[in-house]
XYZ file of C-alpha atoms in Angstrom:
504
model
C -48.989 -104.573 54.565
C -48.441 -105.694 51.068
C -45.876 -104.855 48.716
C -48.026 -102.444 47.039
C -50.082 -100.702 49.217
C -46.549 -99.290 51.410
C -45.946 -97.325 48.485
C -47.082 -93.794 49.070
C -45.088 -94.152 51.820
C -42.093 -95.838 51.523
C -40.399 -96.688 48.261
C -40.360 -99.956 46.890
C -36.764 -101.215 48.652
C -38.909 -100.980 52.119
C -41.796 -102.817 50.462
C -39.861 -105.650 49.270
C -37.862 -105.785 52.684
C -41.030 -106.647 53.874
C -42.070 -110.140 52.376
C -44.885 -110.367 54.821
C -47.385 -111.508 52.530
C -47.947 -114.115 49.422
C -46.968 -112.868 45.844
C -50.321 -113.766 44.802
C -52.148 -111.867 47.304
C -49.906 -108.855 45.740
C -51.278 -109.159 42.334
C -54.781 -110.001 43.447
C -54.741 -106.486 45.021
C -53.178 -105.114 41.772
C -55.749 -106.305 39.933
C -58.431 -105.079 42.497
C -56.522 -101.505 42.436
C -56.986 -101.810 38.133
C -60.050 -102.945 38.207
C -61.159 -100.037 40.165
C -59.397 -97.261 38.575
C -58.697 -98.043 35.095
C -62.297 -97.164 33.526
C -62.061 -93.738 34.538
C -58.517 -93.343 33.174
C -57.935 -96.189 30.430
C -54.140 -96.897 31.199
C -54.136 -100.523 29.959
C -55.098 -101.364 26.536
C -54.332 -105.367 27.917
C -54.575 -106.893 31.494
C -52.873 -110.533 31.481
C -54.349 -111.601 34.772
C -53.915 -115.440 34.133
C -50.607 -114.832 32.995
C -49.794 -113.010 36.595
C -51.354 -115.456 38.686
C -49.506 -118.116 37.427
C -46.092 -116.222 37.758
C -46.938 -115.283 41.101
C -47.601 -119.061 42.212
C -44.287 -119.517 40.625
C -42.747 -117.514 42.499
C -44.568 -118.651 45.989
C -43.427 -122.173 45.495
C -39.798 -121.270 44.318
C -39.410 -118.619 47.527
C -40.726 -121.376 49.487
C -38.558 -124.213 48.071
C -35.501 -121.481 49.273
C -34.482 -119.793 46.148
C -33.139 -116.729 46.600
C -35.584 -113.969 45.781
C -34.449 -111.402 42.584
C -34.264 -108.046 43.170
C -38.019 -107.030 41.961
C -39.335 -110.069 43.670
C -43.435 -110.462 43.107
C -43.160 -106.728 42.272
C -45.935 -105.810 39.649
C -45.201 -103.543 36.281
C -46.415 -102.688 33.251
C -45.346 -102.688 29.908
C -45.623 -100.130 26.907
C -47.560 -101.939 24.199
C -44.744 -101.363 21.966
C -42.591 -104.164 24.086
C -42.028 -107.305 23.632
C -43.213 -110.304 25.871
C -43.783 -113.554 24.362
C -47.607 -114.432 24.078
C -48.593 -110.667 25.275
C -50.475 -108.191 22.789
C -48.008 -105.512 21.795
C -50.157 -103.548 19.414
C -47.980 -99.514 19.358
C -51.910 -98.450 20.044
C -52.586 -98.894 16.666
C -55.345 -101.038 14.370
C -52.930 -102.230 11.922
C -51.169 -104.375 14.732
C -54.501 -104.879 16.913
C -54.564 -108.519 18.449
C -51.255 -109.266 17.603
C -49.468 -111.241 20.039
C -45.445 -110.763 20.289
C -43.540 -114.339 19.243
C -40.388 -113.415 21.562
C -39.390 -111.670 24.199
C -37.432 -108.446 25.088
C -33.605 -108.180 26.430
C -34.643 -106.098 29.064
C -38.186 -107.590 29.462
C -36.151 -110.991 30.495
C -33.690 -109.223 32.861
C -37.032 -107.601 34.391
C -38.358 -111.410 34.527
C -34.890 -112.891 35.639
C -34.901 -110.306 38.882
C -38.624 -111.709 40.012
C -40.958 -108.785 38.562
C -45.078 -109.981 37.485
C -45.655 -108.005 34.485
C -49.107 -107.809 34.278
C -50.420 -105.866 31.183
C -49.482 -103.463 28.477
C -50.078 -99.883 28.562
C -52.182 -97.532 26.103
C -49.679 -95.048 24.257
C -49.613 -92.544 21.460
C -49.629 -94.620 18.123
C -46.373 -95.976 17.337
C -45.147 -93.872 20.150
C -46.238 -90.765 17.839
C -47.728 -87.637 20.228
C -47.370 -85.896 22.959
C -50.468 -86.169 24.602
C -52.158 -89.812 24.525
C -55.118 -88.549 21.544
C -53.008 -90.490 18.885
C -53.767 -93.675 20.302
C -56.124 -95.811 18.373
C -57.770 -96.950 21.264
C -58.882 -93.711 22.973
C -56.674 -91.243 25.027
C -55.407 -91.823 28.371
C -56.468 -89.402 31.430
C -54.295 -87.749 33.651
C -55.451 -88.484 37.045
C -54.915 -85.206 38.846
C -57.817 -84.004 36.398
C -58.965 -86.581 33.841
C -60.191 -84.010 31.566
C -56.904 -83.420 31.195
C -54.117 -85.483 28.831
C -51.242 -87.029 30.810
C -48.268 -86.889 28.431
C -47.576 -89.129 25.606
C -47.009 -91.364 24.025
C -45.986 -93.249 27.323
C -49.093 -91.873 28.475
C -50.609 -95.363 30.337
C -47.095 -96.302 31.837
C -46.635 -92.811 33.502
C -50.643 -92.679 34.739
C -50.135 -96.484 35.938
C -47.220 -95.179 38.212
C -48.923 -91.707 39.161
C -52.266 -93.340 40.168
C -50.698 -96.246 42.282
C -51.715 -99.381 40.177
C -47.872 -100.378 40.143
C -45.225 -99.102 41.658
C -43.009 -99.791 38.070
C -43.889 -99.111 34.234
C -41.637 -99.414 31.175
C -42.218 -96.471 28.695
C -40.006 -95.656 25.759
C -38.643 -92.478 25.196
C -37.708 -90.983 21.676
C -38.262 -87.159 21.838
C -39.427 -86.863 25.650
C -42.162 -89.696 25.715
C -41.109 -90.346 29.404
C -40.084 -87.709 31.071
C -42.959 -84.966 29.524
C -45.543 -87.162 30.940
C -43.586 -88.082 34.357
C -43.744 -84.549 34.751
C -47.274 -83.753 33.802
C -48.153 -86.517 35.593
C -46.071 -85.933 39.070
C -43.661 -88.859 38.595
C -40.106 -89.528 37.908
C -39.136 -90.587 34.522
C -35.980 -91.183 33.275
C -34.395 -91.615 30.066
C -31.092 -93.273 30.165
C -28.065 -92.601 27.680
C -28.705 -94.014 24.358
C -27.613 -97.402 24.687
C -27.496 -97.918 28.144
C -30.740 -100.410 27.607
C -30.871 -102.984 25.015
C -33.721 -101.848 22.459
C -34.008 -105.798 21.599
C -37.619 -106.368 21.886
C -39.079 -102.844 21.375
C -40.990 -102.055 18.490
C -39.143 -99.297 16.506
C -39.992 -95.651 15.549
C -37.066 -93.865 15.640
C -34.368 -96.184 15.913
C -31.666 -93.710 16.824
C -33.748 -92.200 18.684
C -35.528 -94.485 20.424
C -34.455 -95.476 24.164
C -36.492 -97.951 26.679
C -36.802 -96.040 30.009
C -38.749 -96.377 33.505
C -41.515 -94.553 35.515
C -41.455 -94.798 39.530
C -41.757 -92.924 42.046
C -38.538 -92.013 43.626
C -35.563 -92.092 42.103
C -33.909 -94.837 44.305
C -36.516 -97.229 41.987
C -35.408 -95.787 39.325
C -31.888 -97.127 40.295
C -32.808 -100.295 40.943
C -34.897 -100.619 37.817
C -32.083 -99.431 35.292
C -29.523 -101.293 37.357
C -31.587 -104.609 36.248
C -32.222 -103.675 32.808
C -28.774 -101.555 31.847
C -25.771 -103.763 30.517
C -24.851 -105.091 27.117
C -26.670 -106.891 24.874
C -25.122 -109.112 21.710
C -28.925 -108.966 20.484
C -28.704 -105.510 19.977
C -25.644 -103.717 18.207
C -26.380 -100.085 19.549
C -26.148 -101.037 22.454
C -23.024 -99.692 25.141
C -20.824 -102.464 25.959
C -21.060 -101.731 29.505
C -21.693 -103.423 33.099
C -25.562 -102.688 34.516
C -25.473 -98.905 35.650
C -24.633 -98.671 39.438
C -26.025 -95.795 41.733
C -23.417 -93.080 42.659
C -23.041 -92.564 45.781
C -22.252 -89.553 48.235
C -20.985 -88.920 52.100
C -23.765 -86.804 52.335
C -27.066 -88.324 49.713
C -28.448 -84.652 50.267
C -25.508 -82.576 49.315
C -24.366 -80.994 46.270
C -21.341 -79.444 47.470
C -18.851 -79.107 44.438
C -21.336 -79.839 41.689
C -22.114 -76.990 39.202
C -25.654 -77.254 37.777
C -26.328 -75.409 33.945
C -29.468 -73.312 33.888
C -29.700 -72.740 29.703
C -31.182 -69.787 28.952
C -33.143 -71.419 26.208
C -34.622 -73.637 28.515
C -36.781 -70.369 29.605
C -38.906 -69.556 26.302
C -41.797 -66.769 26.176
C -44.242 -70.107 25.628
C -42.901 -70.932 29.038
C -46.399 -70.385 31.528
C -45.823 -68.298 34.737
C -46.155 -71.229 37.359
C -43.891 -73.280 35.290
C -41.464 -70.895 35.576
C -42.060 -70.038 39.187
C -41.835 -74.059 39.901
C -38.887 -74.275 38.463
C -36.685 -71.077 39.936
C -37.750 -72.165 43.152
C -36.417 -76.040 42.316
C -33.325 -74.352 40.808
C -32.900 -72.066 44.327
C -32.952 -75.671 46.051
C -30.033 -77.214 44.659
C -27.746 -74.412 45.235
C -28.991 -74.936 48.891
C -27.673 -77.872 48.708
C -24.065 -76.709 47.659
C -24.625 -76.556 43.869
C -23.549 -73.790 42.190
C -25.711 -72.126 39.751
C -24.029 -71.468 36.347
C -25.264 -69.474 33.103
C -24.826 -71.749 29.986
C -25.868 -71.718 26.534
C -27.681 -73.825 23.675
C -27.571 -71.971 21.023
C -28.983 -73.986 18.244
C -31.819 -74.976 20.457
C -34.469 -73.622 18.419
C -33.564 -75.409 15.748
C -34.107 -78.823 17.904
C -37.809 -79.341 16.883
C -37.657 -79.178 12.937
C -34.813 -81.345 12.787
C -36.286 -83.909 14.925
C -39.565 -83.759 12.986
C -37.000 -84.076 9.776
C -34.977 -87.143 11.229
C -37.633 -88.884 13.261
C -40.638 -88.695 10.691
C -37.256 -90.152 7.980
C -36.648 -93.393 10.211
C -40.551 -93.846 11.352
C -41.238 -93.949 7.299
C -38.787 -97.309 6.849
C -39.256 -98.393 10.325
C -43.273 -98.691 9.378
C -42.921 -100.012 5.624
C -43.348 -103.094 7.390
C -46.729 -102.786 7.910
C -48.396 -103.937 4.594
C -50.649 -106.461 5.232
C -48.063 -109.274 4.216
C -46.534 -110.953 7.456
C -48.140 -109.790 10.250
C -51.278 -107.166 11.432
C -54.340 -105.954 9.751
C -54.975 -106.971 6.252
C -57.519 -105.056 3.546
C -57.559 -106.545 0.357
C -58.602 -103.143 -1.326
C -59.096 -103.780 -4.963
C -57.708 -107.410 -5.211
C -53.972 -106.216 -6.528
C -50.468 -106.282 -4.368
C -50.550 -102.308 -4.420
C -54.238 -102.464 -3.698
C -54.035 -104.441 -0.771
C -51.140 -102.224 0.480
C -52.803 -99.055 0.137
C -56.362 -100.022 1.787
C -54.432 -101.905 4.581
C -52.247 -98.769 5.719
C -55.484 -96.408 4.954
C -57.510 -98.499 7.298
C -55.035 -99.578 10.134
C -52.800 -95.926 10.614
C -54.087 -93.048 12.068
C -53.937 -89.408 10.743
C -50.464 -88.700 12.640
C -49.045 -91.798 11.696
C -49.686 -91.063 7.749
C -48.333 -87.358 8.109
C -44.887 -88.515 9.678
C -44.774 -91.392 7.117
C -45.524 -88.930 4.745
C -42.929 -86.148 5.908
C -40.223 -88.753 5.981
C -40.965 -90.237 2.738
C -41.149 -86.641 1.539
C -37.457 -85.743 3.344
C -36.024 -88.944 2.083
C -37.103 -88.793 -1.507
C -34.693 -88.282 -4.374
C -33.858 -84.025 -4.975
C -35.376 -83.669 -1.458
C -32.546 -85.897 0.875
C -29.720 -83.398 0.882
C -31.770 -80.191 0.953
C -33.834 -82.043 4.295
C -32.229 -84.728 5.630
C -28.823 -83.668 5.281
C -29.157 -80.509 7.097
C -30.704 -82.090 9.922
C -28.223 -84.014 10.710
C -26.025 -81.312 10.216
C -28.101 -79.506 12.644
C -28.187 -82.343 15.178
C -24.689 -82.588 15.145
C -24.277 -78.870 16.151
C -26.885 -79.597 18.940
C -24.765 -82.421 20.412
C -21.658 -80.058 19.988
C -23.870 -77.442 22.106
C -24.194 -80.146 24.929
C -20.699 -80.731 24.796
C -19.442 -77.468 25.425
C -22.072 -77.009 28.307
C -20.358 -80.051 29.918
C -16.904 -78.604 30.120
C -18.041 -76.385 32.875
C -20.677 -78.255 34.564
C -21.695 -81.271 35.961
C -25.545 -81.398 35.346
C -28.050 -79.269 33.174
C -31.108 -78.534 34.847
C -34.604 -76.536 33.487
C -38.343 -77.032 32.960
C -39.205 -80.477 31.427
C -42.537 -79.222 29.904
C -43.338 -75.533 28.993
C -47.244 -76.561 29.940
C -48.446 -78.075 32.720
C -51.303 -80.528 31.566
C -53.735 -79.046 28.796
C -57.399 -80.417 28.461
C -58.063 -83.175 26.101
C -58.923 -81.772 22.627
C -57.479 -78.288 23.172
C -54.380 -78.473 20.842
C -55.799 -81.662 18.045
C -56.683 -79.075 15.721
C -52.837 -77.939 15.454
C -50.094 -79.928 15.242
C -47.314 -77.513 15.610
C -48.241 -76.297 18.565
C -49.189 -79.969 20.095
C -45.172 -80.263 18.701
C -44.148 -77.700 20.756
C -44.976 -79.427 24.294
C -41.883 -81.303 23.128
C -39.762 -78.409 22.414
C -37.128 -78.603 25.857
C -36.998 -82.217 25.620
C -36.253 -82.972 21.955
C -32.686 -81.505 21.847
C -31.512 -84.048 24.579
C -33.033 -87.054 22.625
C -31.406 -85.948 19.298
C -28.724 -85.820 21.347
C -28.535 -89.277 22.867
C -28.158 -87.582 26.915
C -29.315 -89.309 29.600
C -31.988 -86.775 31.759
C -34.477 -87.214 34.600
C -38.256 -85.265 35.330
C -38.683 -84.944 38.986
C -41.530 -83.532 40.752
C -40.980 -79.969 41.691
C -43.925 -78.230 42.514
C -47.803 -77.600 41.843
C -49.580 -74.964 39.764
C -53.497 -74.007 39.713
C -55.484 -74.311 36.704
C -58.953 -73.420 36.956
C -58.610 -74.291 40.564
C -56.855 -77.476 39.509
C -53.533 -78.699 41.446
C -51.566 -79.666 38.077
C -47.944 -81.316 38.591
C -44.749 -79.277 37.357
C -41.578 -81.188 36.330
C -37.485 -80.265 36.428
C -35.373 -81.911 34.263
C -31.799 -82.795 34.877
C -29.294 -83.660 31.853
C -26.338 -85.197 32.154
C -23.039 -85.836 29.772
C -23.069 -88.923 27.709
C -23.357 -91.956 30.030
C -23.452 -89.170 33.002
C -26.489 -91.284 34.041
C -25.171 -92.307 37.724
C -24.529 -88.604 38.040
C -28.046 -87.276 37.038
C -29.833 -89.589 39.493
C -27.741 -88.504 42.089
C -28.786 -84.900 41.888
C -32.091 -85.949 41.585
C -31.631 -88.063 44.620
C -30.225 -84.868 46.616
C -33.596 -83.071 45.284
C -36.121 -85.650 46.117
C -34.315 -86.259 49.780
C -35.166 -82.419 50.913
C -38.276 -82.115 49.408
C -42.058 -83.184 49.776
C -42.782 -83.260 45.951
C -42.316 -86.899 44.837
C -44.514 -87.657 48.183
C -47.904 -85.417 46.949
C -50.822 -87.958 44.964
C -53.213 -87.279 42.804
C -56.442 -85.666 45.012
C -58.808 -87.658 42.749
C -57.019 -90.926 42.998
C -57.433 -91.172 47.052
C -60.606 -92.512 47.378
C -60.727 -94.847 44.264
C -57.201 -95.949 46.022
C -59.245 -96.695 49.325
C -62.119 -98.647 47.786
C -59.744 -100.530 45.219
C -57.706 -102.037 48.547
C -61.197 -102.917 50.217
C -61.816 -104.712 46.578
C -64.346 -102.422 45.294
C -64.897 -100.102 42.802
């Protein structure tokens, strides 16, 4: 068996205990597996199949010359296009950066490199990492493989399909107001977003650069571990980030048991715009855990509601400097317009951003704008800071917070375009622990029907700042008693069968 095909039913420690077969055999079966599944859903916007083929006879010669294998050794992954990898596209899903090709590489792109892993393409997304859904993208949406009619997430749309659909068993996505772990959980995955800082963001293409936070897709959390235990650790490249050692698991007497934990249930967490099954999902999750020995315990977020202005305030502010870079000048898509400086600025951003894009470059300008920054900008941070505060108390009487990760399970393609604020609201449980800088998981807790479709339901778990061993371990407990994580996408099987065979 290779080290890809074991997945469904083993996580990716057992597969690389294995070894029983050539890294390059590996990724010619990824590719096959792509190659066969990736029309219908359009996870990559780049394959770099040359590039993996020659890192995987690298890797051949040097495990057969007796150096010690890394810890992701021959494993394949994918990257978000807004990452860094020397000589790879990394265009946010966007025209205005469409062919170019990064000059460097990331921190944690080289520690992923370092431990043995093949990355072997980058990974449609929301543009700039802007949506919720995969329809900002450029390039065309992303489908969610338990119904591609359906959108998967965003913006780490491809990297959580490229997990959920089994083309790699690891994909980087970057998180900034629930980019990973909406879409793990509309998707059936785990996705977790580490405590601000706990990953160097050297290397990732910025949006929200206190916002922003590079996190992984897999599917158990024991991958998860090993990923961020790689990638975690400080960086002198980077100056947010935590001068700390790589994160290591935490680790129990019992892995299933709870005993002497108290888990948060937020009553804000449980909105009217909450659907039935969602709820249902997640009660039954939430009876689970105090199974194990957790103890349920009534907490509140108060200023909650206030989480998705201010982060539409704060993030659109830092996305309008982050993309003044984009003017035709060094690097990207140029227009000369009328023949004039301002000319050739205006028709360049006109013709390479899309309509989401301009508004939150708009609203920030707006928010940051002289008469305006106070009355905006300072009360959302004001506001943010009474969030964090919210967390804070929470987290004098319990360990973990725990609640839905998405108030919708997956919503057709095209059904919420037409209104923004309400496409804003798929974010609304996920924003305040970004603006927050928590660490939190999505893991797979259940299934609803949707017109007779079986559509994945996610929990999320939140943890005090740099709580992240202590998150995972509760979702470790979950996961271990539970059959969720294990359940695929129905529609995926038999492209899955005929991609190993090396058809389509």
């Amino acid at each position: 068996m290779s080290r890809t095909d074991g997945l469904d039913a083993v996580g990716l420690r057992d597969v690389l205990a294995r070894g029983d077969e050539s890294v390059e055999a590996t990724i010619a079966e990824t590719f096959d597996r792509i190659d066969a599944v990736d029309p219908r859903l359009h996870v990559f916007l780049n394959t770099e199949r040359a590039y993996a083929e020659r890192r995987a006879i690298e890797l051949d010669r040097a495990r057969a010359a007796g150096e010690p294998p890394g810890p992701l050794f021959g494993v394949p992954i994918a990257l978000k296009a807004n990452m860094c990898l020397e000589g790879f596209e990394s265009n946010c899903g966007s025209k205005i950066l469409a062919g170019y090709r990064a000059p460097y590489t990331a921190t944690f792109v080289q520690r992923l490199l370092d431990a043995g892993a093949i990355p072997v393409g980058t990974t449609n997304m929301d543009e700039f990492a802007m949506g919720s859904s995969s329809e900002n993208s450029a390039f065309g949406p992303t489908r969610n493989p338990w119904d591609p009619s359906r959108i998967p997430g965003g913006s780490s749309s491809g990297s959580a399909v490229a997990v959920a659909a089994g083309l790699v068993p690891i994909a980087l996505g970057s998180d900034t107001g629930g980019s990973v772990w909406q879409p793990a959980a509309l998707c059936g995955i785990h996705g977790f977003k580490p405590t601000y800082g706990r990953v160097s963001r050297y290397g990732l293409i910025a949006f929200g650069s206190s916002l922003d936070q590079v996190s992984p897709f897999a599917r158990s959390v024991r991958d998860i571990e090993l990923v961020m235990n790689v990638m975690s650790g400080a960086d002198a490249n980077d100056s947010t980030c935590l001068d700390e050692p790589p994160l290591e698991p935490e680790h129990a007497r019992d892995p299933s048991s709870l005993a002497g934990l108290s888990v948060g249930v937020p009553q804000e967490y449980f909105p009217s715009i909450l659907e039935v099954g969602v709820r249902r999902a997640v009660e039954a999750a939430l009876a689970t855990l105090e199974k194990l020995g957790a103890k349920l315990v009534p907490v509140t977020l108060p200023h909650t509601e206030f989480a998705i202005p201010t982060y539409y305030v704060l993030a659109t502010a830092e996305a309008s400097s982050n993309l003044a870079r984009y003017d035709g000048v060094r690097y990207g898509l140029r227009v000369d317009g009328d023949g004039s400086l301002q000319g050739m600025f205006a028709a360049t951003r006109a013709a390479g951003f899309g309509a989401e894009v301009k508004r939150r470059i708009l609203l920030g300008t707006y928010v940051l704008s002289a008469g305006y920054y106070d009355a905006w900008y300072g009360r959302a941070l004001r506001a943010r800071a009474l969030l964090r505060q919210d967390f804070e108390r929470a987290f004098e009487s319990v360990d973990v917070i725990a609640g839905p990760t998405s108030p919708l399970a997956a919503f057709k393609i095209g059904e919420k375009t037409a209104d923004p604020l309400e496409m804003y609201l798929s974010d609304a449980l996920t924003v305040p622990t970004s603006l927050s800088g928590l660490p939190a998981i999505s893991v797979p807790c259940g299934v609803v029907e949707v017109d007779s479709t079986p559509l994945p339901v996610g929990l999320q778990l939140i943890g005090p700042h740099r709580g992240d061993a202590r998150v995972l371990r509760v979702a470790r407990a979950f996961e271990s008693v539970t059959e969720f994580a294990r359940a695929r996408p129905p529609r995926m099987l038999d492209a899955r069968g005929a991609a190993r065979g090396g058809r389509a």
